Short mmCIF file of C-alpha atoms and ligand atoms in Angstrom, two decimals:
data_model
loop_
_atom_site.label_atom_id
_atom_site.label_comp_id
_atom_site.label_asym_id
_atom_site.label_seq_id
_atom_site.Cartn_x
_atom_site.Cartn_y
_atom_site.Cartn_z
CA MET A 107 -66.32 -42.53 33.28
CA ALA A 108 -63.04 -43.74 34.65
CA ILE A 109 -60.15 -41.29 34.80
CA LYS A 110 -57.33 -42.74 32.75
CA SER A 111 -54.40 -40.40 33.01
CA LYS A 112 -52.27 -40.00 36.06
CA LYS A 113 -52.17 -36.23 35.62
CA VAL A 114 -55.31 -34.31 36.52
CA TRP A 115 -54.85 -32.36 33.33
CA GLY A 116 -53.96 -35.45 31.27
CA GLY A 117 -57.08 -35.48 29.05
CA ARG A 118 -55.74 -33.05 26.50
CA PHE A 119 -52.38 -34.74 26.27
CA ASP A 120 -51.27 -37.66 24.17
CA GLY A 121 -47.61 -37.93 25.04
CA GLU A 122 -45.81 -38.42 28.31
CA THR A 123 -44.17 -35.59 30.25
CA HIS A 124 -40.37 -35.59 30.08
CA LYS A 125 -38.86 -36.74 33.38
CA GLN A 126 -36.80 -33.56 33.67
CA VAL A 127 -39.93 -31.48 33.23
CA GLU A 128 -41.66 -33.34 36.02
CA THR A 129 -38.74 -32.78 38.33
CA PHE A 130 -38.33 -29.18 37.30
CA THR A 131 -41.96 -28.18 37.69
CA ALA A 132 -42.73 -30.13 40.84
CA SER A 133 -43.28 -28.21 44.03
CA ILE A 134 -44.39 -31.10 46.22
CA HIS A 135 -41.10 -31.18 48.15
CA PHE A 136 -41.92 -27.81 49.65
CA ASP A 137 -45.65 -27.20 49.27
CA ARG A 138 -46.46 -30.40 51.16
CA ARG A 139 -46.23 -28.12 54.16
CA LEU A 140 -49.56 -26.68 53.08
CA ALA A 141 -51.34 -30.05 53.32
CA SER A 142 -53.46 -29.36 56.39
CA TYR A 143 -54.59 -26.01 54.96
CA ASP A 144 -55.37 -27.59 51.63
CA VAL A 145 -57.55 -30.17 53.37
CA ALA A 146 -59.34 -27.55 55.45
CA GLY A 147 -59.99 -25.46 52.35
CA SER A 148 -61.27 -28.46 50.43
CA ILE A 149 -63.62 -29.49 53.22
CA ALA A 150 -65.14 -26.01 53.30
CA HIS A 151 -65.39 -25.99 49.51
CA ALA A 152 -67.14 -29.38 49.50
CA ARG A 153 -69.64 -28.28 52.14
CA MET A 154 -70.42 -25.20 50.09
CA LEU A 155 -70.91 -27.32 46.95
CA GLY A 156 -73.33 -29.44 48.98
CA LYS A 157 -75.23 -26.41 50.20
CA CYS A 158 -75.53 -25.10 46.65
CA GLY A 159 -76.83 -28.40 45.30
CA LEU A 160 -73.71 -29.23 43.31
CA LEU A 161 -72.98 -32.28 45.49
CA THR A 162 -75.37 -34.57 47.35
CA GLY A 163 -75.20 -34.81 51.11
CA GLN A 164 -73.70 -38.29 50.78
CA GLU A 165 -71.04 -37.08 48.42
CA VAL A 166 -70.09 -34.29 50.80
CA GLU A 167 -69.81 -36.73 53.68
CA ALA A 168 -67.67 -39.12 51.64
CA ILE A 169 -65.35 -36.26 50.65
CA VAL A 170 -65.04 -34.93 54.19
CA GLN A 171 -64.37 -38.43 55.52
CA GLY A 172 -61.81 -39.13 52.80
CA LEU A 173 -60.00 -35.83 53.28
CA THR A 174 -59.89 -36.32 57.04
CA GLU A 175 -58.24 -39.70 56.56
CA ILE A 176 -55.77 -38.24 54.08
CA ALA A 177 -54.85 -35.53 56.58
CA GLU A 178 -54.08 -38.29 59.08
CA GLU A 179 -52.03 -40.24 56.56
CA ILE A 180 -49.98 -37.11 55.92
CA ALA A 181 -49.62 -36.22 59.58
CA GLN A 182 -48.47 -39.76 60.38
CA ASP A 183 -46.10 -39.86 57.42
CA ARG A 184 -48.01 -42.68 55.73
CA PHE A 185 -48.64 -40.68 52.59
CA HIS A 186 -46.96 -41.47 49.29
CA TYR A 187 -45.47 -38.55 47.37
CA ASP A 188 -44.66 -38.61 43.69
CA ALA A 189 -43.12 -35.78 41.68
CA ALA A 190 -45.33 -36.73 38.73
CA LEU A 191 -48.25 -35.31 40.71
CA GLU A 192 -46.58 -31.89 40.85
CA ASP A 193 -47.95 -30.31 43.95
CA ILE A 194 -49.83 -30.93 47.18
CA HIS A 195 -53.17 -30.01 45.66
CA MET A 196 -52.98 -32.76 43.05
CA HIS A 197 -51.60 -35.26 45.52
CA ILE A 198 -54.53 -34.84 47.83
CA GLU A 199 -57.10 -34.83 45.06
CA ARG A 200 -55.62 -37.94 43.45
CA ARG A 201 -55.55 -39.79 46.75
CA LEU A 202 -59.15 -38.79 47.43
CA ILE A 203 -60.28 -40.18 44.10
CA GLU A 204 -58.30 -43.34 44.80
CA LYS A 205 -60.05 -43.70 48.14
CA ILE A 206 -63.66 -42.73 47.38
CA GLY A 207 -63.96 -42.73 43.59
CA ASP A 208 -66.50 -40.49 41.81
CA PRO A 209 -67.39 -38.10 44.64
CA GLY A 210 -63.67 -37.35 44.91
CA ALA A 211 -63.60 -36.46 41.23
CA LYS A 212 -66.32 -33.87 41.90
CA LEU A 213 -64.36 -31.95 44.53
CA HIS A 214 -62.64 -29.67 42.05
CA THR A 215 -66.01 -28.41 40.74
CA ALA A 216 -66.01 -24.59 40.52
CA ARG A 217 -62.43 -24.37 41.67
CA SER A 218 -58.99 -23.98 40.16
CA ARG A 219 -55.60 -24.64 41.63
CA ASN A 220 -55.04 -20.93 41.16
CA ASP A 221 -57.59 -19.86 43.74
CA GLN A 222 -56.83 -22.98 45.79
CA VAL A 223 -53.13 -22.23 46.21
CA ALA A 224 -53.82 -18.59 47.04
CA LEU A 225 -56.22 -19.81 49.72
CA ASP A 226 -53.71 -22.26 51.19
CA LEU A 227 -50.99 -19.64 51.44
CA ARG A 228 -53.33 -17.21 53.14
CA LEU A 229 -54.49 -19.84 55.62
CA TYR A 230 -50.87 -20.74 56.37
CA LEU A 231 -49.81 -17.11 56.84
CA ARG A 232 -52.78 -16.44 59.08
CA ASP A 233 -51.50 -19.10 61.48
CA VAL A 234 -47.90 -17.93 61.26
CA ILE A 235 -48.83 -14.32 61.94
CA ARG A 236 -50.90 -15.28 64.97
CA ASN A 237 -48.01 -17.31 66.33
CA VAL A 238 -45.40 -14.60 65.66
CA ARG A 239 -47.58 -12.07 67.45
CA GLU A 240 -47.81 -14.30 70.50
CA GLN A 241 -44.07 -14.89 70.42
CA LEU A 242 -43.51 -11.14 70.26
CA ARG A 243 -45.74 -10.70 73.27
CA THR A 244 -43.59 -13.17 75.19
CA LEU A 245 -40.43 -11.37 74.15
CA GLN A 246 -41.86 -8.04 75.25
CA GLY A 247 -42.85 -9.61 78.56
CA VAL A 248 -39.24 -10.63 79.16
CA LEU A 249 -38.04 -7.11 78.38
CA VAL A 250 -40.48 -5.71 80.93
CA ARG A 251 -39.28 -8.19 83.53
CA GLN A 252 -35.62 -7.33 82.96
CA ALA A 253 -36.53 -3.64 83.03
CA GLU A 254 -38.22 -4.12 86.40
CA THR A 255 -35.08 -5.81 87.73
CA HIS A 256 -32.92 -2.98 86.46
CA LEU A 257 -34.94 0.07 87.34
CA GLY A 258 -32.01 1.20 89.47
CA THR A 259 -29.19 0.31 87.07
CA VAL A 260 -27.45 3.34 85.58
CA MET A 261 -25.54 2.86 82.35
CA PRO A 262 -23.96 5.09 79.76
CA GLY A 263 -26.34 5.94 76.95
CA TYR A 264 -24.53 6.18 73.61
CA THR A 265 -24.60 8.17 70.44
CA HIS A 266 -22.03 7.34 67.75
CA VAL A 267 -21.00 4.48 70.09
CA GLN A 268 -19.51 7.22 72.29
CA ARG A 269 -20.66 7.63 75.87
CA ALA A 270 -23.23 10.40 75.81
CA GLN A 271 -25.59 10.71 78.78
CA PRO A 272 -26.46 8.41 81.66
CA VAL A 273 -29.67 6.40 81.28
CA LEU A 274 -31.34 3.58 83.13
CA LEU A 275 -30.75 0.10 81.71
CA ALA A 276 -34.52 -0.33 82.11
CA HIS A 277 -35.09 2.62 79.78
CA HIS A 278 -32.69 1.16 77.23
CA LEU A 279 -34.42 -2.23 77.31
CA LEU A 280 -37.83 -0.63 76.98
CA ALA A 281 -36.69 1.03 73.77
CA TYR A 282 -36.77 -2.48 72.28
CA PHE A 283 -40.14 -3.07 73.88
CA GLU A 284 -41.48 -0.18 71.81
CA MET A 285 -39.92 -1.48 68.59
CA PHE A 286 -41.42 -4.91 69.12
CA GLN A 287 -44.76 -3.34 69.97
CA ARG A 288 -44.77 -1.65 66.58
CA ASP A 289 -43.77 -4.94 64.98
CA ARG A 290 -46.65 -6.66 66.71
CA GLU A 291 -49.03 -3.95 65.48
CA ARG A 292 -47.64 -4.21 61.97
CA PHE A 293 -48.30 -7.95 61.86
CA ALA A 294 -51.86 -7.36 63.09
CA ASP A 295 -52.37 -4.85 60.34
CA CYS A 296 -50.92 -7.25 57.78
CA LEU A 297 -53.24 -9.98 59.04
CA GLY A 298 -56.20 -7.82 58.06
CA ARG A 299 -55.11 -8.00 54.42
CA VAL A 300 -54.05 -11.66 54.54
CA ASN A 301 -57.43 -12.57 55.94
CA VAL A 302 -59.39 -12.30 52.69
CA LEU A 303 -60.91 -15.31 50.89
CA PRO A 304 -59.64 -15.84 47.33
CA LEU A 305 -61.53 -19.11 46.74
CA GLY A 306 -64.30 -18.79 44.21
CA ALA A 307 -62.15 -16.75 41.86
CA GLY A 308 -61.70 -19.93 39.82
CA ALA A 309 -58.82 -19.89 37.38
CA LEU A 310 -59.17 -16.11 37.02
CA ALA A 311 -62.65 -15.07 35.91
CA GLY A 312 -65.02 -16.61 38.44
CA THR A 313 -67.24 -19.62 37.68
CA THR A 314 -70.39 -20.37 35.73
CA LEU A 315 -71.68 -22.58 38.55
CA PRO A 316 -73.91 -21.27 41.35
CA ILE A 317 -71.51 -21.07 44.29
CA ASP A 318 -71.73 -19.26 47.62
CA ARG A 319 -68.44 -17.59 48.50
CA ALA A 320 -69.80 -15.94 51.62
CA TYR A 321 -70.59 -19.38 52.99
CA VAL A 322 -67.02 -20.60 52.42
CA ALA A 323 -65.76 -17.41 54.05
CA LYS A 324 -67.94 -18.13 57.06
CA LEU A 325 -66.75 -21.74 57.32
CA LEU A 326 -63.09 -20.74 57.12
CA ASP A 327 -63.53 -17.65 59.27
CA PHE A 328 -62.60 -15.05 56.68
CA PRO A 329 -64.10 -11.65 57.43
CA GLN A 330 -63.85 -10.66 53.76
CA VAL A 331 -64.14 -12.14 50.28
CA ALA A 332 -61.74 -10.98 47.55
CA ARG A 333 -63.71 -8.55 45.40
CA ASN A 334 -61.98 -9.15 42.07
CA SER A 335 -61.33 -12.65 40.78
CA ILE A 336 -58.33 -11.64 38.66
CA ASP A 337 -56.70 -9.87 41.57
CA ALA A 338 -57.46 -12.81 43.84
CA VAL A 339 -55.34 -15.26 41.83
CA SER A 340 -52.68 -12.80 40.63
CA ASP A 341 -51.30 -10.87 43.52
CA ARG A 342 -49.11 -11.93 46.37
CA ASP A 343 -48.86 -8.51 47.96
CA PHE A 344 -50.15 -10.02 51.20
CA ALA A 345 -47.11 -12.31 51.28
CA ILE A 346 -44.80 -9.42 50.43
CA GLU A 347 -46.36 -7.42 53.22
CA PHE A 348 -45.78 -10.30 55.59
CA LEU A 349 -42.14 -10.45 54.49
CA SER A 350 -41.80 -6.68 54.96
CA CYS A 351 -43.03 -7.08 58.52
CA CYS A 352 -40.53 -9.92 58.97
CA ALA A 353 -37.70 -7.83 57.53
CA LEU A 354 -38.40 -4.93 59.86
CA LEU A 355 -38.68 -7.25 62.82
CA ALA A 356 -35.46 -9.03 61.84
CA MET A 357 -33.74 -5.64 61.68
CA HIS A 358 -34.82 -4.87 65.25
CA LEU A 359 -33.81 -8.31 66.45
CA SER A 360 -30.46 -7.95 64.75
CA ARG A 361 -29.73 -4.61 66.38
CA GLN A 362 -30.44 -6.00 69.78
CA ALA A 363 -28.35 -9.07 69.02
CA GLU A 364 -25.46 -6.91 67.83
CA GLU A 365 -25.61 -4.90 71.01
CA LEU A 366 -25.50 -8.03 73.14
CA VAL A 367 -22.47 -9.24 71.21
CA LEU A 368 -20.73 -5.93 71.89
CA TRP A 369 -21.78 -5.88 75.53
CA ALA A 370 -20.46 -9.39 76.08
CA SER A 371 -16.96 -8.38 74.93
CA ALA A 372 -14.28 -7.75 77.53
CA GLU A 373 -14.16 -4.16 76.26
CA PHE A 374 -17.71 -3.52 77.46
CA ALA A 375 -18.30 -6.40 79.88
CA PHE A 376 -21.86 -5.20 80.45
CA VAL A 377 -23.40 -8.64 80.23
CA ASP A 378 -22.63 -12.28 80.89
CA PHE A 379 -24.16 -14.99 78.77
CA PRO A 380 -25.11 -18.01 80.86
CA ASP A 381 -23.44 -21.24 79.74
CA ALA A 382 -26.72 -22.55 78.40
CA PHE A 383 -26.79 -19.77 75.81
CA ALA A 384 -23.13 -19.59 74.86
CA THR A 385 -20.79 -21.79 72.86
CA GLY A 386 -17.10 -22.56 72.96
CA SER A 387 -14.27 -22.50 70.48
CA SER A 388 -12.78 -25.63 68.95
CA ILE A 389 -9.27 -24.25 69.31
CA MET A 390 -9.20 -21.53 71.98
CA PRO A 391 -10.00 -23.11 75.32
CA GLN A 392 -10.71 -19.81 77.06
CA LYS A 393 -13.46 -18.73 74.67
CA LYS A 394 -17.11 -18.30 75.46
CA ASN A 395 -18.90 -16.97 72.44
CA PRO A 396 -22.32 -15.33 72.02
CA ASP A 397 -23.17 -17.44 68.95
CA VAL A 398 -26.92 -17.27 69.46
CA ALA A 399 -26.88 -13.49 69.24
CA GLU A 400 -24.52 -13.63 66.28
CA LEU A 401 -26.80 -16.04 64.42
CA ILE A 402 -29.82 -13.87 65.11
CA ARG A 403 -27.87 -11.04 63.50
CA GLY A 404 -26.72 -13.30 60.68
CA LYS A 405 -30.14 -14.75 59.87
CA THR A 406 -31.42 -11.27 59.11
CA GLY A 407 -29.81 -11.57 55.68
CA ARG A 408 -32.01 -14.42 54.53
CA VAL A 409 -35.14 -12.66 55.74
CA TYR A 410 -34.25 -9.56 53.71
CA GLY A 411 -33.42 -11.91 50.85
CA ALA A 412 -36.91 -13.43 50.97
CA LEU A 413 -38.46 -9.99 50.67
CA ALA A 414 -36.21 -9.09 47.74
CA SER A 415 -37.05 -12.42 46.04
CA LEU A 416 -40.76 -11.94 46.20
CA LEU A 417 -40.71 -8.33 45.11
CA THR A 418 -38.59 -9.36 42.14
CA LEU A 419 -40.76 -12.39 41.39
CA LEU A 420 -43.87 -10.25 41.09
CA LYS A 421 -42.60 -7.12 39.39
CA GLY A 422 -42.81 -8.28 35.79
CA LEU A 423 -45.80 -10.60 35.88
CA PRO A 424 -48.72 -9.80 33.62
CA LEU A 425 -52.11 -10.69 35.09
CA SER A 426 -53.38 -13.11 36.15
CA TYR A 427 -51.88 -16.35 37.48
CA ASN A 428 -48.47 -17.35 36.15
CA ARG A 429 -46.55 -20.44 37.13
CA ASP A 430 -43.78 -18.18 38.38
CA LEU A 431 -45.96 -17.69 41.43
CA GLN A 432 -45.08 -21.18 42.57
CA GLU A 433 -41.73 -19.64 43.53
CA ASP A 434 -43.43 -17.56 46.21
CA LYS A 435 -43.55 -20.31 48.78
CA GLU A 436 -39.96 -21.18 49.64
CA PRO A 437 -38.92 -17.64 50.57
CA VAL A 438 -42.09 -17.23 52.61
CA PHE A 439 -41.54 -20.53 54.44
CA ASP A 440 -37.89 -19.76 55.05
CA ALA A 441 -38.54 -16.30 56.45
CA ALA A 442 -41.44 -17.55 58.57
CA ASP A 443 -39.32 -20.40 59.96
CA THR A 444 -36.37 -18.13 60.62
CA ILE A 445 -38.38 -15.50 62.46
CA GLN A 446 -40.20 -18.11 64.54
CA GLN A 447 -36.95 -19.87 65.43
CA ILE A 448 -35.39 -16.61 66.57
CA LEU A 449 -38.44 -15.73 68.61
CA GLU A 450 -38.31 -19.15 70.27
CA VAL A 451 -34.71 -18.82 71.47
CA LEU A 452 -34.43 -15.12 72.22
CA PRO A 453 -36.85 -14.71 75.15
CA PRO A 454 -35.34 -17.46 77.34
CA MET A 455 -31.88 -16.17 76.52
CA LEU A 456 -32.75 -12.57 77.40
CA LEU A 457 -34.29 -13.72 80.63
CA ALA A 458 -31.16 -15.68 81.56
CA LEU A 459 -28.68 -12.88 80.80
CA SER A 460 -26.83 -11.39 83.76
CA PHE A 461 -26.34 -7.70 83.24
CA ARG A 462 -23.47 -6.18 85.25
CA PRO A 463 -24.73 -3.04 86.97
CA GLU A 464 -21.36 -2.30 88.60
CA ARG A 465 -19.59 -2.31 85.23
CA MET A 466 -22.28 -0.16 83.66
CA ARG A 467 -22.10 2.32 86.47
CA GLU A 468 -18.35 2.50 86.27
CA ALA A 469 -18.58 3.17 82.55
CA ALA A 470 -21.18 5.86 83.17
CA SER A 471 -18.95 7.58 85.74
CA SER A 472 -16.17 8.46 83.36
CA GLY A 473 -16.39 10.21 80.06
CA PHE A 474 -18.13 13.40 81.24
CA LEU A 475 -21.63 12.08 80.80
CA ASN A 476 -22.84 14.87 83.06
CA ALA A 477 -21.42 17.65 80.87
CA THR A 478 -24.83 18.46 79.37
CA ASP A 479 -26.23 18.73 82.88
CA LEU A 480 -23.46 21.09 83.88
CA ALA A 481 -24.39 23.29 80.92
CA ASP A 482 -28.07 23.02 81.87
CA TYR A 483 -27.10 24.17 85.38
CA LEU A 484 -25.72 27.38 83.91
CA VAL A 485 -28.79 27.75 81.71
CA ARG A 486 -30.95 27.64 84.82
CA LYS A 487 -28.83 30.46 86.23
CA GLY A 488 -29.58 32.55 83.17
CA VAL A 489 -26.53 31.82 81.00
CA PRO A 490 -27.47 31.39 77.31
CA PHE A 491 -27.13 27.73 76.28
CA ARG A 492 -24.52 28.35 73.57
CA GLU A 493 -22.34 30.22 76.07
CA ALA A 494 -22.87 27.53 78.70
CA HIS A 495 -21.88 24.87 76.14
CA GLU A 496 -18.64 26.74 75.42
CA ILE A 497 -17.83 27.19 79.12
CA VAL A 498 -18.38 23.51 79.92
CA GLY A 499 -16.35 22.52 76.87
CA ARG A 500 -13.39 24.44 78.28
CA ILE A 501 -13.86 22.87 81.71
CA VAL A 502 -13.90 19.41 80.11
CA ARG A 503 -10.66 20.23 78.32
CA GLU A 504 -8.99 21.15 81.60
CA CYS A 505 -10.31 17.96 83.23
CA LEU A 506 -8.93 15.87 80.36
CA GLU A 507 -5.48 17.29 81.12
CA THR A 508 -5.68 16.96 84.90
CA LYS A 509 -7.49 13.58 84.67
CA GLU A 510 -10.28 14.78 86.94
CA ARG A 511 -14.03 14.36 86.77
CA LEU A 512 -16.41 17.31 86.59
CA GLU A 513 -18.00 16.50 89.93
CA ASP A 514 -14.55 16.49 91.63
CA LEU A 515 -13.69 20.09 90.76
CA PRO A 516 -13.84 22.47 93.72
CA LEU A 517 -16.21 25.39 93.37
CA SER A 518 -13.36 27.88 93.30
CA ARG A 519 -12.01 26.36 90.10
CA LEU A 520 -15.43 26.23 88.48
CA ARG A 521 -15.99 29.86 89.31
CA ARG A 522 -12.93 30.79 87.30
CA TYR A 523 -15.04 29.84 84.28
CA SER A 524 -18.31 31.43 85.38
CA PRO A 525 -19.55 33.32 88.44
CA ALA A 526 -22.89 31.59 87.95
CA PHE A 527 -21.59 28.38 89.59
CA GLY A 528 -22.86 27.94 93.17
CA SER A 529 -22.36 25.45 95.99
CA ASP A 530 -25.22 23.22 94.76
CA VAL A 531 -23.41 22.32 91.56
CA ALA A 532 -21.77 19.05 92.72
CA THR A 533 -25.03 17.38 93.72
CA PHE A 534 -26.66 18.78 90.59
CA ILE A 535 -24.34 16.78 88.37
CA SER A 536 -24.23 13.50 90.28
CA LEU A 537 -25.09 10.46 88.15
CA GLU A 538 -28.43 9.86 89.87
CA ALA A 539 -29.39 13.52 89.63
CA CYS A 540 -28.62 13.51 85.91
CA VAL A 541 -30.89 10.52 85.37
CA GLU A 542 -33.69 11.68 87.64
CA ARG A 543 -33.81 15.15 86.15
CA ARG A 544 -34.78 13.77 82.75
CA ARG A 545 -38.45 13.99 83.44
CA SER A 546 -39.65 15.25 80.06
CA GLU A 547 -42.21 12.88 78.56
CA GLY A 548 -40.49 9.70 77.35
CA GLY A 549 -37.35 10.45 79.40
CA THR A 550 -35.19 8.20 81.54
CA SER A 551 -36.08 9.30 85.10
CA SER A 552 -36.95 6.33 87.29
CA ARG A 553 -40.47 7.61 87.88
CA LEU A 554 -41.18 7.78 84.14
CA VAL A 555 -39.54 4.43 83.48
CA GLY A 556 -41.58 2.91 86.32
CA GLU A 557 -44.70 4.25 84.63
CA ALA A 558 -43.47 2.88 81.30
CA ILE A 559 -43.18 -0.55 82.88
CA ARG A 560 -46.75 -0.40 84.15
CA ARG A 561 -47.97 0.88 80.81
CA GLY A 562 -46.02 -1.88 79.05
CA LYS A 563 -47.77 -4.49 81.15
CA ARG A 564 -51.12 -3.04 80.19
CA MET A 565 -50.15 -3.07 76.52
CA LEU A 566 -49.25 -6.75 76.81
CA ARG A 567 -52.76 -7.54 77.98
CA GLN A 568 -54.21 -6.06 74.77
CA PRO A 569 -54.72 -8.32 71.75
N1 LIG B 299 -48.21 -25.49 42.42
C1 LIG B 299 -48.87 -24.34 41.89
C2 LIG B 299 -48.38 -23.08 42.61
O1 LIG B 299 -47.80 -23.21 43.61
C3 LIG B 299 -50.34 -24.46 42.06
C4 LIG B 299 -51.14 -23.71 41.05
C5 LIG B 299 -50.89 -24.31 39.71
N2 LIG B 299 -51.76 -23.75 38.74
C6 LIG B 299 -51.58 -23.98 37.46
N3 LIG B 299 -52.40 -23.45 36.65
N4 LIG B 299 -50.59 -24.73 37.02
O2 LIG B 299 -48.59 -21.95 42.17
#
């Protein structure tokens, strides 16, 4: 029997669809990005139908051949799109029927667009997650390299954006390494839940036909098959989880970007952006702006927005599939694109940054960053910490008035505050000594940071 209507669901309908309805309901302008996944899913489905006796071997071959050609047409931009065909699934199916006739019309046996679209999105996210994880590995590799370069660079560590205690720049950079490591682990964990086959759920209840879901799972390399058909077509928690991972990652990226913006200011002058990663002003000739870092910070908003969209989209939906779910794709695509764009530009930029060790050191030398160490000195001589804190506080106050640094005070003046001060105090509170003494696990001493670098390299070799 020839198929008369243009719409795959046209049989039940007498009248034409209103033009505005076609435009309003169409998703082809964004879901065409899923074409290659849709084809891969359909090929696996067709092979399974063949194996189960629902298609002949010849029919399967015709379908596979036809779909392969369609994939090429799409890749080479020779494919014709038409809003009347709603989405990518119908476009491909229609084209297949046009090309090969009856066998093409059998492809949708034991399948619904509801399980099909869930499959496509999962296949797409699987690829994105794998790519993001590799990009994160590259970023972490750059952080390790910069840390190696700056194992000897002392900088002020901050709390409340106030100079607090001296740390190694390497230690500071490796803090981001750890954040991105957790991000990479989170995406791996998310992948485990994305990597579940929904196909075979049918519209919602399964199918009356004898299919083999395990076989499709094997062909498409899914370690698991969705256990409940209603769940399989209803939920998008896997996409929300992906967006949560993206939001957390974007937050980390944004913090680092913000710090680079601050550090590039004349007030800090801790870092120079190379020309290749900076931009100028259209009015102020002297300006060199860190726009890349600013945009990384700025793009975080849309990633958070995508997460909020999808959570809101899902919260009121009764089971199972609802057309609302078509709205899941744009936020997912946008967040995935944004994150991947950031992770493309950030590693080469980080690698090209020139940090300014002399400026960092200078900043670490004023502001009494060794005050805690001076108190610790007294603690080692038996003074209770609270008392030591009070004593050093008073010494700092005197130094603020006389514009001196703690390490410049002669012993005789220190002893006015406490008899516990001895001749070894000046070397005890030198910048290097303050850094090197922080040998508690996870601390900033160069030996520990050196170990952290080696450990980081080992972590990067793990999947
Ligand atoms: N374009 C649809 C989506 O993205 C595909 C599934 C449509 N299913 C349906 N029953 N209308 O969700």
